[in-house]
GROMACS .gro file of N, CA and C in nm:
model
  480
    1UNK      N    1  11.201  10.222  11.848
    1UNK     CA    2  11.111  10.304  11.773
    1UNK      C    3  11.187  10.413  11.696
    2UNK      N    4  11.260  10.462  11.726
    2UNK     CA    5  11.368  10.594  11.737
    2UNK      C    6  11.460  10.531  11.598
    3UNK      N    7  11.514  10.393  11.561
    3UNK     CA    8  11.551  10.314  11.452
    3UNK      C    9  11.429  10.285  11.354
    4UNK      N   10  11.330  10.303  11.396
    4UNK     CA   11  11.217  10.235  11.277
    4UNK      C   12  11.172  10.405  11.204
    5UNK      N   13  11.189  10.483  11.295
    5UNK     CA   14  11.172  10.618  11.229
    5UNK      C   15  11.276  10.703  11.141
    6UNK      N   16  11.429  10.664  11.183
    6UNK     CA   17  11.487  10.713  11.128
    6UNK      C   18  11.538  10.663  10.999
    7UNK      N   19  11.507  10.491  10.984
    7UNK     CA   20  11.486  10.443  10.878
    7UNK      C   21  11.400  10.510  10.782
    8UNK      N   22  11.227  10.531  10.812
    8UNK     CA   23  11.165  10.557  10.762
    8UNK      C   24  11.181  10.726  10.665
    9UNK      N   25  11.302  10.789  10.736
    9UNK     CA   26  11.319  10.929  10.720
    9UNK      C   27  11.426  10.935  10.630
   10UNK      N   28  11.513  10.775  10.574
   10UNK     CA   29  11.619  10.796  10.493
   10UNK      C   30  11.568  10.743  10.379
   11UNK      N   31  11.449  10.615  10.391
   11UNK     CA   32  11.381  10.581  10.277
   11UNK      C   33  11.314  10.704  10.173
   12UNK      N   34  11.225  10.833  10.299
   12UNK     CA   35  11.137  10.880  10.259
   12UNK      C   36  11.150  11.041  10.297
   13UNK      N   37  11.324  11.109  10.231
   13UNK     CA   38  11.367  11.230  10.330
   13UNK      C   39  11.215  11.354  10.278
   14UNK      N   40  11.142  11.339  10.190
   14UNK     CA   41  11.080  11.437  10.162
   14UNK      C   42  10.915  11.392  10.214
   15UNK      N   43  10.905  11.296  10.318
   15UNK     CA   44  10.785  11.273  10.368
   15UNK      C   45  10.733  11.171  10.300
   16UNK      N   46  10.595  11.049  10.372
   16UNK     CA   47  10.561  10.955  10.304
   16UNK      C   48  10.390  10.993  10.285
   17UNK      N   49  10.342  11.069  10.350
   17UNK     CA   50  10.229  11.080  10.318
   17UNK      C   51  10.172  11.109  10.168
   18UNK      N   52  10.249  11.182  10.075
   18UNK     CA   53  10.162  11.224   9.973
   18UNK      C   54  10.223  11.092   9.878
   19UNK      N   55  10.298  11.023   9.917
   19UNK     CA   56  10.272  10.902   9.876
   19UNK      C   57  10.186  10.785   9.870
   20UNK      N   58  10.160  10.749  10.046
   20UNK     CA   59  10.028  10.710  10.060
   20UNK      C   60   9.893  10.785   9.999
   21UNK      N   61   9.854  10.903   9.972
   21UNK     CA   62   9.774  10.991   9.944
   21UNK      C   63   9.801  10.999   9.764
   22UNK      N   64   9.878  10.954   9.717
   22UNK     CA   65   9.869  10.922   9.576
   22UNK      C   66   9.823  10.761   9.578
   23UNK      N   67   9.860  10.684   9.595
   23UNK     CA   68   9.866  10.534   9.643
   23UNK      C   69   9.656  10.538   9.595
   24UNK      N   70   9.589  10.601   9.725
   24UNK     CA   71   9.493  10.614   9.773
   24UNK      C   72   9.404  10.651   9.666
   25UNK      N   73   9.432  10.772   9.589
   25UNK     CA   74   9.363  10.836   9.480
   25UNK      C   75   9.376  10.719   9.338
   26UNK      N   76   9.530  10.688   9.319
   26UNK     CA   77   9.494  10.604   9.200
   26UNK      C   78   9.392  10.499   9.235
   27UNK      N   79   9.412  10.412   9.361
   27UNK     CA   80   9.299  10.316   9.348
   27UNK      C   81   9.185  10.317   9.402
   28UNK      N   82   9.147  10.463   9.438
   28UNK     CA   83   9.018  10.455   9.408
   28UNK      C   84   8.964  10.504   9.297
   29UNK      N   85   9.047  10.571   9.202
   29UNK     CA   86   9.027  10.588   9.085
   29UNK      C   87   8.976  10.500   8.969
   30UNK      N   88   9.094  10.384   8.982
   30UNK     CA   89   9.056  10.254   8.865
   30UNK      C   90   8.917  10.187   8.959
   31UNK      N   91   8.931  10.193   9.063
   31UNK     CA   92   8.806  10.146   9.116
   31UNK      C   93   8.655  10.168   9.118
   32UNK      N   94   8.677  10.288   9.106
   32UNK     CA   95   8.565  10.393   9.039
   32UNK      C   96   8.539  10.373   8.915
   33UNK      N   97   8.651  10.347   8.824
   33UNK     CA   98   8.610  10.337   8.673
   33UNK      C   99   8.573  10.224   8.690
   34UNK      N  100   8.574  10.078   8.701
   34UNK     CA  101   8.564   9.954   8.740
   34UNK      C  102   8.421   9.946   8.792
   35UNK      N  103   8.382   9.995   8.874
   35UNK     CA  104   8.243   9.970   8.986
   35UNK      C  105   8.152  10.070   8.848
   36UNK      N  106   8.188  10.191   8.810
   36UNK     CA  107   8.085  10.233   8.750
   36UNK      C  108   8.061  10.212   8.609
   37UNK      N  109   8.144  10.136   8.572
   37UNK     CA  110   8.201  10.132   8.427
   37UNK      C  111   8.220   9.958   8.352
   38UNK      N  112   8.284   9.907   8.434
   38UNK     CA  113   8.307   9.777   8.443
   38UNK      C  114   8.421   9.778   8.356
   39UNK      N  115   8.511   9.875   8.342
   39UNK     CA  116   8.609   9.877   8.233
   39UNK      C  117   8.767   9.853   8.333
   40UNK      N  118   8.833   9.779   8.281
   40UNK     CA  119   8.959   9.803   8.371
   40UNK      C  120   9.080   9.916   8.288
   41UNK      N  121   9.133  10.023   8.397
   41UNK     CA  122   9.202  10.100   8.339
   41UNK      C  123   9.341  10.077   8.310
   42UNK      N  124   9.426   9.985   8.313
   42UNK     CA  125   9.559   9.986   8.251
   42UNK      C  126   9.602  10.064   8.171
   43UNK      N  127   9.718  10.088   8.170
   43UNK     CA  128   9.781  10.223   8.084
   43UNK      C  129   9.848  10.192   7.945
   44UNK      N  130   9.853  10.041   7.974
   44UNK     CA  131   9.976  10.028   7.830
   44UNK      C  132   9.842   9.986   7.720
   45UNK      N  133   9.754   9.916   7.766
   45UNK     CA  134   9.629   9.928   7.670
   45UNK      C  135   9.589  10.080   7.627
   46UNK      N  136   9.606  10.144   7.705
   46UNK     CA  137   9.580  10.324   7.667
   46UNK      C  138   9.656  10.366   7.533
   47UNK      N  139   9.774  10.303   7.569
   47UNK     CA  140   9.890  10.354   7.495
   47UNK      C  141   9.830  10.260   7.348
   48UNK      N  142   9.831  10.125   7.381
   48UNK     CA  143   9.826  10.074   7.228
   48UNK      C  144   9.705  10.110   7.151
   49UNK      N  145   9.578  10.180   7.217
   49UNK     CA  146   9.508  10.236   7.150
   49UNK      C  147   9.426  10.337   7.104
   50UNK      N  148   9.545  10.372   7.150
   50UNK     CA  149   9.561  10.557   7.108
   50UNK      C  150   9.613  10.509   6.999
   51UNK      N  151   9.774  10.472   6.966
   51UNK     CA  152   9.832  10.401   6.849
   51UNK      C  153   9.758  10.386   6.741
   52UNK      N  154   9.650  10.323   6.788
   52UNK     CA  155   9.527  10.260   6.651
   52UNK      C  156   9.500  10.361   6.627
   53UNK      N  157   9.447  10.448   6.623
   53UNK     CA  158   9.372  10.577   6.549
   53UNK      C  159   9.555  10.613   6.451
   54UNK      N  160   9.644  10.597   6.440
   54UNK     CA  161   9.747  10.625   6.299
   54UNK      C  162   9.818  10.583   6.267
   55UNK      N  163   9.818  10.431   6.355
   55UNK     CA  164   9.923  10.338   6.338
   55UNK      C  165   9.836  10.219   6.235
   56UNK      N  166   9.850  10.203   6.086
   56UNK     CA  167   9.730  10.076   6.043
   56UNK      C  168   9.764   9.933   6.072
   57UNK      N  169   9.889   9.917   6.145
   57UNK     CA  170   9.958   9.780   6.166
   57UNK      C  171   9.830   9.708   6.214
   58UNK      N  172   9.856   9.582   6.113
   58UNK     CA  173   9.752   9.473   6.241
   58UNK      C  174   9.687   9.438   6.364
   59UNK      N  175   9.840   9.486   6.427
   59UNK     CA  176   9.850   9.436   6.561
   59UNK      C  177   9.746   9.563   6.644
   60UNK      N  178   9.781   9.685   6.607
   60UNK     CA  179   9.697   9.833   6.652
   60UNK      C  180   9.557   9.817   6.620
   61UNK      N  181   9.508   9.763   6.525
   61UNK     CA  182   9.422   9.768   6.441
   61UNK      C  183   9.297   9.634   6.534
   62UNK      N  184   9.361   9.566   6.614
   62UNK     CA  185   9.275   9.461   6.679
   62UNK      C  186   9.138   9.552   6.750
   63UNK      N  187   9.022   9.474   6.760
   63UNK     CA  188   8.919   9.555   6.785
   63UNK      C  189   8.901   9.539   6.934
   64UNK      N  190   8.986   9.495   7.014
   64UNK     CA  191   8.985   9.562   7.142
   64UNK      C  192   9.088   9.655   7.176
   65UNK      N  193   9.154   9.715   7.099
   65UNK     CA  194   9.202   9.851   7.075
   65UNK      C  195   9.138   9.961   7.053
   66UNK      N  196   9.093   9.951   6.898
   66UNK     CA  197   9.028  10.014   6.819
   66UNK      C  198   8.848  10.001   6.894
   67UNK      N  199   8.792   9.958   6.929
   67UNK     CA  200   8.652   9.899   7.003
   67UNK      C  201   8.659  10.004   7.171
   68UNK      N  202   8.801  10.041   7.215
   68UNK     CA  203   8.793  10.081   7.371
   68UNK      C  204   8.884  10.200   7.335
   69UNK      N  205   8.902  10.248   7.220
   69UNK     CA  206   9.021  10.364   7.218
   69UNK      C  207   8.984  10.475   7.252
   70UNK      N  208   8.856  10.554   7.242
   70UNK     CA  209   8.779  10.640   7.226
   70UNK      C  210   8.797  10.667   7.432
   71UNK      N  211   8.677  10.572   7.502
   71UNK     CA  212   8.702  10.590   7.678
   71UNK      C  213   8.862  10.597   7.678
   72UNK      N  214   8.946  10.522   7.630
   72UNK     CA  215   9.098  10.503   7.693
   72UNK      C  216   9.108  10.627   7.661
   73UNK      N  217   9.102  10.708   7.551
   73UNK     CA  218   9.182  10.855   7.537
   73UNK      C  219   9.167  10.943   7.636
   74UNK      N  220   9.024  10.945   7.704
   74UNK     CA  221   8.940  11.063   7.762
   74UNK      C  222   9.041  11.014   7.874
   75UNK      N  223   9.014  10.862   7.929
   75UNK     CA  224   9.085  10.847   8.050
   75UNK      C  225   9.246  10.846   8.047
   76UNK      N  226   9.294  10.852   7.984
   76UNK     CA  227   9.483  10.957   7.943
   76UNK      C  228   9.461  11.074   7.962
   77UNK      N  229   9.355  11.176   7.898
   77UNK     CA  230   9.382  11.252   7.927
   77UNK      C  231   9.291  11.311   8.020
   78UNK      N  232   9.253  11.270   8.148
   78UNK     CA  233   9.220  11.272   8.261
   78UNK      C  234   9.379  11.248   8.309
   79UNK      N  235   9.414  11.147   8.329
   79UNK     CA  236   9.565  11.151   8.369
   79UNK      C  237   9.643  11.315   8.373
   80UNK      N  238   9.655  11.310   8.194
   80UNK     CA  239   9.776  11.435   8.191
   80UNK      C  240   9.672  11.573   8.280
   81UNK      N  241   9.547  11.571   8.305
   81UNK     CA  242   9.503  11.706   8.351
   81UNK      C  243   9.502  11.693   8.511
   82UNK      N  244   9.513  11.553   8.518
   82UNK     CA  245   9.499  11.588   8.693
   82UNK      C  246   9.662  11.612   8.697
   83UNK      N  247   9.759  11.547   8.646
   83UNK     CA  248   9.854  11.634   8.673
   83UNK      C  249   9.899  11.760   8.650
   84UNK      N  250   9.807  11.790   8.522
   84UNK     CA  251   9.860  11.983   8.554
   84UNK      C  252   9.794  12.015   8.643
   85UNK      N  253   9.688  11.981   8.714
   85UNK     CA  254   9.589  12.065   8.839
   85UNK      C  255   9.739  12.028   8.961
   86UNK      N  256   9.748  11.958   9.003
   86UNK     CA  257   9.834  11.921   9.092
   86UNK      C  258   9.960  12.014   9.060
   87UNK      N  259  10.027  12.046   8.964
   87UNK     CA  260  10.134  12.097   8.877
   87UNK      C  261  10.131  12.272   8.956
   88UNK      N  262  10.008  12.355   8.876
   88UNK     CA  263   9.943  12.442   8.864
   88UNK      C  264   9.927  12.481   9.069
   89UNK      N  265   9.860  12.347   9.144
   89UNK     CA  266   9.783  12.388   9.253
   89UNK      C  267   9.869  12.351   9.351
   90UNK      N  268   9.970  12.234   9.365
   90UNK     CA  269  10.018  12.207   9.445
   90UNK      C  270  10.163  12.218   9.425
   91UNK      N  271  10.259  12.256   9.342
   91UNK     CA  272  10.362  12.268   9.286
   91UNK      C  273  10.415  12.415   9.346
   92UNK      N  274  10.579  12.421   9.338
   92UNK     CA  275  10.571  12.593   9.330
   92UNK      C  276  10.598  12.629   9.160
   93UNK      N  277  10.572  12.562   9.094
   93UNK     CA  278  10.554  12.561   8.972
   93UNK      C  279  10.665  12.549   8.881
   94UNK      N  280  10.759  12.532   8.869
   94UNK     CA  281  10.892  12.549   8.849
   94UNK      C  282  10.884  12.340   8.767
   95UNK      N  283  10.952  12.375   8.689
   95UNK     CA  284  10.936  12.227   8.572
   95UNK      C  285  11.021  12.138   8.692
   96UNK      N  286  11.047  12.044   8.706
   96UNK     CA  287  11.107  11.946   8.780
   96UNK      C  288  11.250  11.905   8.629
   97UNK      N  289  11.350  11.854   8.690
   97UNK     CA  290  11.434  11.828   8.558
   97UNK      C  291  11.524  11.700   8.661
   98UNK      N  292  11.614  11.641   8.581
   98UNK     CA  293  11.721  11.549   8.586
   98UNK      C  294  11.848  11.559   8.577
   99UNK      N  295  11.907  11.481   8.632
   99UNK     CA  296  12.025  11.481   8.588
   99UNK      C  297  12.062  11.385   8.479
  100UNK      N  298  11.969  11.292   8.499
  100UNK     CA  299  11.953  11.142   8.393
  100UNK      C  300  12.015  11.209   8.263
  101UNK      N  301  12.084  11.139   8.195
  101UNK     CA  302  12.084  11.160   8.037
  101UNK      C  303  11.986  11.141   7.940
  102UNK      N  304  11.946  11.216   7.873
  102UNK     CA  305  11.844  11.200   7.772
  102UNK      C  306  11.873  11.027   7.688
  103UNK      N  307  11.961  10.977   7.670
  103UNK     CA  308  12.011  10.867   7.632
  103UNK      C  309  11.913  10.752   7.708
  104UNK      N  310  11.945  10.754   7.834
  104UNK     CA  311  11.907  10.677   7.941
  104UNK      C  312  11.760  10.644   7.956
  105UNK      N  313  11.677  10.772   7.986
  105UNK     CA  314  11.535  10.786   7.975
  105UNK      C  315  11.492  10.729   7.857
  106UNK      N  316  11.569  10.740   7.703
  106UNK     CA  317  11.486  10.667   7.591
  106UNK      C  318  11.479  10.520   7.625
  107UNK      N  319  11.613  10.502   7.655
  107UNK     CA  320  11.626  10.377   7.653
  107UNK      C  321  11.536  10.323   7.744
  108UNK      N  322  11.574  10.355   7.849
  108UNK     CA  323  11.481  10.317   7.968
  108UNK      C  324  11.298  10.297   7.932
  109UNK      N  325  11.274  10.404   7.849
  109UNK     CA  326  11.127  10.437   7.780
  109UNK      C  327  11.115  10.295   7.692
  110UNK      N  328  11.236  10.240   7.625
  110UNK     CA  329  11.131  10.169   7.556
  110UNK      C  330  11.137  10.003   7.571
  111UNK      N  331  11.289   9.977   7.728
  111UNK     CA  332  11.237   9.876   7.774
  111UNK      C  333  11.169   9.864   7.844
  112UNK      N  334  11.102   9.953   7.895
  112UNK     CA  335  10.946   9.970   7.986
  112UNK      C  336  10.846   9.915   7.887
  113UNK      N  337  10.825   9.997   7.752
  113UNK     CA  338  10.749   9.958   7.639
  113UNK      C  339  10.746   9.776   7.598
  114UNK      N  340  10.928   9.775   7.577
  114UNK     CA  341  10.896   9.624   7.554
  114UNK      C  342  10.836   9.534   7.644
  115UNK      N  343  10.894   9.554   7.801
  115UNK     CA  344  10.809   9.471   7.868
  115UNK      C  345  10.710   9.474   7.917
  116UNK      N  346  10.655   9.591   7.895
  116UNK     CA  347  10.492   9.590   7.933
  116UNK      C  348  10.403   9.527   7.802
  117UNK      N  349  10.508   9.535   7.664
  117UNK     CA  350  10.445   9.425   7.578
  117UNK      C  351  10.461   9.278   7.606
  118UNK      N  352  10.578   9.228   7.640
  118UNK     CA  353  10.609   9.091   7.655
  118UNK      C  354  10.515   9.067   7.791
  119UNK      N  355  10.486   9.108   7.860
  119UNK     CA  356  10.418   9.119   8.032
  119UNK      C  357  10.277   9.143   8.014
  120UNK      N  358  10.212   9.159   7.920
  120UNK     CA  359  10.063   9.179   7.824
  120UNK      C  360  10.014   9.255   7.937
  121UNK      N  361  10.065   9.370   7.968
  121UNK     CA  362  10.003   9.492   8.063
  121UNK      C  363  10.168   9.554   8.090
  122UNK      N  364  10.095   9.633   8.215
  122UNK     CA  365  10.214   9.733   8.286
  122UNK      C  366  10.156   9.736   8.408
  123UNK      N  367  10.266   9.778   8.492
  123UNK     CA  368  10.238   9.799   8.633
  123UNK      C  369  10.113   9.872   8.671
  124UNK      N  370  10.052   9.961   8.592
  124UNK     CA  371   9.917  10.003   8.648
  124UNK      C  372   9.816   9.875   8.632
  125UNK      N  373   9.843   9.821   8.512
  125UNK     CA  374   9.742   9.713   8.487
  125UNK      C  375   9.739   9.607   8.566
  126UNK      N  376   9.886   9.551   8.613
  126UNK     CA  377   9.855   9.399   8.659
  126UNK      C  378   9.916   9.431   8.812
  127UNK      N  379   9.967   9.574   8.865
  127UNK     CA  380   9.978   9.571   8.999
  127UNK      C  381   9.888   9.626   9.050
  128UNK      N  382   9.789   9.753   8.982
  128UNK     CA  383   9.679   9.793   9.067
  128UNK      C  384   9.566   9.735   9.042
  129UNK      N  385   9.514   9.725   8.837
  129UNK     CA  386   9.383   9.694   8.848
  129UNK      C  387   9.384   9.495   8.873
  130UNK      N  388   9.507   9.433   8.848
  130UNK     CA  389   9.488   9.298   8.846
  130UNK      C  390   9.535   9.264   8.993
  131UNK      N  391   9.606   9.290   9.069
  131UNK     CA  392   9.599   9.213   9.195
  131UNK      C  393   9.455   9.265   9.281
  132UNK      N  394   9.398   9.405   9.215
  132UNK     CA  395   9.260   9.404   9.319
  132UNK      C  396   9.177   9.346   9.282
  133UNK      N  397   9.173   9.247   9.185
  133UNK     CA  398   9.087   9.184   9.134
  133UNK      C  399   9.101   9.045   9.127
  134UNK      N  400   9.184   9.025   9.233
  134UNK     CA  401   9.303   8.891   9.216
  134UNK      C  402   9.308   8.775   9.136
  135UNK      N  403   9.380   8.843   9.047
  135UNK     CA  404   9.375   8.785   8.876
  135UNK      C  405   9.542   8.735   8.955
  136UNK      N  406   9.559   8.562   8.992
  136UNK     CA  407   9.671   8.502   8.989
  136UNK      C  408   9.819   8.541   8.840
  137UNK      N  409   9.745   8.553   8.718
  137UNK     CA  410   9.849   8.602   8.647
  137UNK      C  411   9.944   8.735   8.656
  138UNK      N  412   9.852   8.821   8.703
  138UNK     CA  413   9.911   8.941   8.755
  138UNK      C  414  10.020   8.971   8.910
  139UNK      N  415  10.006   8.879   8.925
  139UNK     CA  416  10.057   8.852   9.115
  139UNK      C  417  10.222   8.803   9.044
  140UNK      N  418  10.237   8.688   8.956
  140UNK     CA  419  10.356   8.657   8.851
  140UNK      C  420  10.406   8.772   8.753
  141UNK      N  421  10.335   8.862   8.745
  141UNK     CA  422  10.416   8.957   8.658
  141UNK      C  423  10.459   9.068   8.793
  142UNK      N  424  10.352   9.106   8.859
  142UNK     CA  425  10.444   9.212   8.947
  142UNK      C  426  10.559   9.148   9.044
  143UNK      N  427  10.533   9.018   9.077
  143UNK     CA  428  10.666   8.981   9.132
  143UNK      C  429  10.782   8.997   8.998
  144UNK      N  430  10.775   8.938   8.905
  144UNK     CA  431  10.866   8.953   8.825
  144UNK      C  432  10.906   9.104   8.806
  145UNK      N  433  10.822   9.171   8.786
  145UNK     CA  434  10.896   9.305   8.769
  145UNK      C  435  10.923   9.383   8.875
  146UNK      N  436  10.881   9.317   9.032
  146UNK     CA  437  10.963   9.403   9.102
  146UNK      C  438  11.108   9.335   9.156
  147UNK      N  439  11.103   9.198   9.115
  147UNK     CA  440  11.228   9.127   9.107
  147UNK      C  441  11.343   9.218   8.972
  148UNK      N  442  11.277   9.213   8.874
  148UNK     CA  443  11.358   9.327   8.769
  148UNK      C  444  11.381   9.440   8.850
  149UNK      N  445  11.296   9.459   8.873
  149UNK     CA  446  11.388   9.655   8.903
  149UNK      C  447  11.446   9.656   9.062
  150UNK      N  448  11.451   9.555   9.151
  150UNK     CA  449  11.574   9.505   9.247
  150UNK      C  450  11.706   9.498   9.191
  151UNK      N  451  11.699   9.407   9.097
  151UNK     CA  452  11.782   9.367   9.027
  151UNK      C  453  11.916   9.486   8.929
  152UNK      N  454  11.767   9.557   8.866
  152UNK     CA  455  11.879   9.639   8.806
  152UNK      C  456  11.940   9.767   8.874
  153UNK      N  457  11.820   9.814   8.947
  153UNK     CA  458  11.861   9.918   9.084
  153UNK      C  459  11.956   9.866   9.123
  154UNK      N  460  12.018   9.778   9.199
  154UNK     CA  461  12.113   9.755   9.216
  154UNK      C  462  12.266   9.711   9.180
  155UNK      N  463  12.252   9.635   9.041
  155UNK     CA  464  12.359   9.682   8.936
  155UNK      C  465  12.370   9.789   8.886
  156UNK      N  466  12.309   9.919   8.877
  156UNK     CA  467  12.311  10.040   8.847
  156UNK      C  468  12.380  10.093   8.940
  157UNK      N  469  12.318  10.062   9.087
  157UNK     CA  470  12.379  10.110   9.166
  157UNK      C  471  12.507  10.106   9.212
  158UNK      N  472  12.568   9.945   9.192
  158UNK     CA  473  12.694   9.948   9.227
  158UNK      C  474  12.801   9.980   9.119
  159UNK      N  475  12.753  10.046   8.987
  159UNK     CA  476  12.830  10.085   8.864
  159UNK      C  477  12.838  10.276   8.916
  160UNK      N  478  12.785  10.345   8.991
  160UNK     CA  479  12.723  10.493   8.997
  160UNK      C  480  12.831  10.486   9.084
   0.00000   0.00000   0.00000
């Protein structure tokens, strides 16, 4: 027992609960929007249609973008405010920063972007709202992408 805890304390040196306790809130969150709404919340659909309101490309311009952009905004920015409440209430307030290179994070930013385009969602979409809904296509993308980020976590890691 004394090995299963001290594991648990090198995985998780700053505690696992408000992890579970985030875990908990996002899905009952999309679940809530879902049961009362019938809308599923994914984030990279958020993103592409927000886009539509100044982007006129075709692709932005599809009317299940442009048709759901309006709820997706409110629900983004529900996002950015529950994190300033949390920021503001549970924080000692002080900005959080990196050591990451600004280089890294872009990059990093926009092969997240590409493959949550090539992956026709993102991890909120096809690991929370599509495996609770057990949409088989989504079960193939989050294995794949948690096979990706094994993968590169660990060539990263053995280059650091």
């Amino acid at each position: 027992m004394d090995a299963i805890a001290s594991s648990i304390a090198a995985l998780f040196p700053l505690g696992w609960i408000h992890y579970l306790a985030g875990g908990l809130l996002i899905g009952a969150g999309v679940a809530l929007l879902f049961v009362c709404t019938g809308l599923v919340g994914g984030m990279s659909t958020v993103f592409s249609s927000t886009w539509s309101f100044v982007v006129r490309r075709p692709f932005f311009q599809q009317a299940r973008f442009t048709d759901s952009r309006v709820w997706r905004l409110v629900y983004a920015a529900g996002l950015v405010l529950g994190a300033l409440v949390w920021w503001l209430g549970f924080s000692d307030g002080t900005p959080g920063s990196t050591d990451i290179p600004a280089w890294q994070l872009l990059l990093g930013g926009v092969l997240v972007g590409y493959g949550a385009r090539l992956g026709n969602g993102c991890t909120s979409g096809h690991g929370i709202c599509g495996l609770g809904s057990l949409q088989l296509p989504s079960l193939g993308a989050v294995l794949t992408f948690m096979a990706t980020a094994f993968l590169v976590a660990n060539l990263v890691g053995s280059f650091a």
